[in-house]
Amino acid sequence: MRCDLTKLRAEERIAAELSCLYTDRGYKEYKMSAFEEYSTYMDNKDFLISQNIVTFSGMDGRLMALRPDVTLSVVKNTKATYGRTEKLFYNEKVYRPERGSKTFKEVSQIGVEVIGDVDKTTEAEVVVLILKTLAAVGQNYVLDLSHMGYINALLDDFALNAEQKNALFGYLKEKNVHDFLKYAEEIGLDNKKRDIFKSVTKLDGSPLHALVKAEKLSVNAEMRKAVKELKALVSVLEKLGYADRVNIDFSIANAADYYNGITFSGYVESVPKAVLSGGRYDKLAEKFGKKADAIGFALYLGEACAFLKESIDKTDVLLIYNDDNVAAALLRAEELSAAGKSVKLAKSCENEDFKEAEYVK
Amino acid sequence: MINIALPKGRLGEKVYARLCKAGYACDEYSPEMRKLIFTDEKRGVSYFWVKPSDVAKYVELGAADVGVAGKDILVENEPDVYELLDLDMGKCRMCVAAKNDYKEDPFRPIRVATKFEHTARNYYAETGRDVEIIKLNGSIELAPILGISDVIVDIVETGSTLKENDLKVYETIYPISTRLIVNKSAYKFKNAEIRALAEKLKEKE
């Protein structure tokens, strides 16, 4: 039987399209178990969007958790190493607290992870998959790119303590220059450093301009290396026709302990917050003792779909049947579906939503 | 078209006046009107008034692209938005206040009456002090006077209400002023418009 994807709800349609997209590029689907040991998550709590996790005791008394995230489980369970790269995708329900309420919600999340050798080609492929993923969610989309190497190298150069570093990350995330300037005075940051950080905080926009500026603002080799990586990536994306879909924006401040290279944040028009995020997370792989690089992203499909307009189609044909002739009703229904119409068998037109009605003799 | 959420009240009207000066006036608007949303197609702006403490929510959820909110609301609710500008208006401070003759008893938790539960909890957590938070929605100053709390955590503008009621400020937690906040997604899709608005507002300081 044919299945017309456009008839599905947005969430199911996007999930199906994306499964095809990833499978066609040779990515294997990863299925995780519903429960993992709580410690897996708690040891890496800064990696999670929220640190509130649904927990319960297992039969043997171990504290278990209902998955709040998939990446940690993928990295923990993978057998990938250098020379044995795994390309995976998943489509799972995850459990996270609902913002502003005290209950948990179940949301679907789809993502891609590559673990093993992550070279320039792999990185570019993942970014292209991201762009195609965003396109499946909405026609008008933008991908913000940043580089943790750039931000970390800048902050290392400032020689700050952990608390000050966190504060600066906070200002960067909010694009908050005014509070940063006050804070810089408070901690006695010198004028040159202050001006550089201020410029980085304000820096965003099309890659060409932004990366020239970012290069000028670089104060050490690490920062220049990060800019070079971004430039190389952007030039590939330009050749593939995505030039106007990407932005440079250093306000994507993913957890610095886990991410090291490029990081992403994807937006779709009409959804008020980022629908996709991810990046290069070699440091997470290292924490699990893996000898491998890693990169990946997650699409918050459930959250995004809550903001997408759903077209609720009426039934094409309402087939009013006569209970004395069951076969005739079902034969006619088959005929209509074969012709590509949606059919609903009903006793009468009452309380029904349909385009046209037909009586079965 | 930029959608702007303004806080109801005197401060919101001042902010609107400043937006008018910056070139974002709305011909349709008059202070007496009862219309909830007013739009100026020509200048590409649409405004609506909401309760000051709700502005951040409207912006975070994308009903407004841009909003004007006090730092107190931003610290309390931690909305996921960009904070582009300090408008340097509506200045006041978040304080711990208590009766003039208040002496802290270190052997029991401090009872704190406040509207700003999250702010108060964080502040005392940082200082390692046990607290019992009493969440109130108004007339916070009454709590220590009537003895249901030891201190209050609240906004202090001039301090005259405190003074008249034999209360005083014990500590300032942070200074407050009005900020321009922006929805993250709107910043991507209406970038030029939003940046222009922030620039013009800055010039008119």
Coordinates of C-alpha atoms in Angstrom, one line a residue, chain B residues 76 109-125 129-136 140 143 148-153 173:
Chain B
E76 CA 14.0 36.0 38.6
P109 CA 16.5 29.7 59.3
I110 CA 15.7 33.3 58.3
R111 CA 12.1 33.7 57.3
V112 CA 12.1 35.7 54.0
A113 CA 8.9 37.2 52.6
T114 CA 9.2 38.0 48.9
K115 CA 7.7 38.1 45.4
F116 CA 11.1 37.1 44.0
E117 CA 11.3 33.5 45.3
H118 CA 14.1 32.4 42.9
T119 CA 16.2 35.5 43.5
A120 CA 15.9 35.2 47.3
R121 CA 16.7 31.4 47.3
N122 CA 19.8 31.9 45.2
Y123 CA 21.0 34.8 47.2
Y124 CA 20.8 32.9 50.5
A125 CA 22.2 29.7 48.9
R129 CA 22.2 30.5 54.9
D130 CA 19.1 28.4 55.5
V131 CA 15.9 30.1 54.7
E132 CA 12.2 29.7 54.8
I133 CA 10.7 31.5 51.9
I134 CA 7.2 33.0 52.2
K135 CA 6.0 33.8 48.7
L136 CA 3.7 36.9 48.7
I140 CA 5.6 42.7 51.1
A143 CA 5.3 40.8 56.5
I148 CA 5.3 36.6 59.7
S149 CA 8.8 37.1 58.3
D150 CA 12.2 38.3 59.6
V151 CA 13.2 40.1 56.4
I152 CA 11.9 40.9 53.0
V153 CA 13.6 40.6 49.6
I173 CA 21.6 42.3 46.2

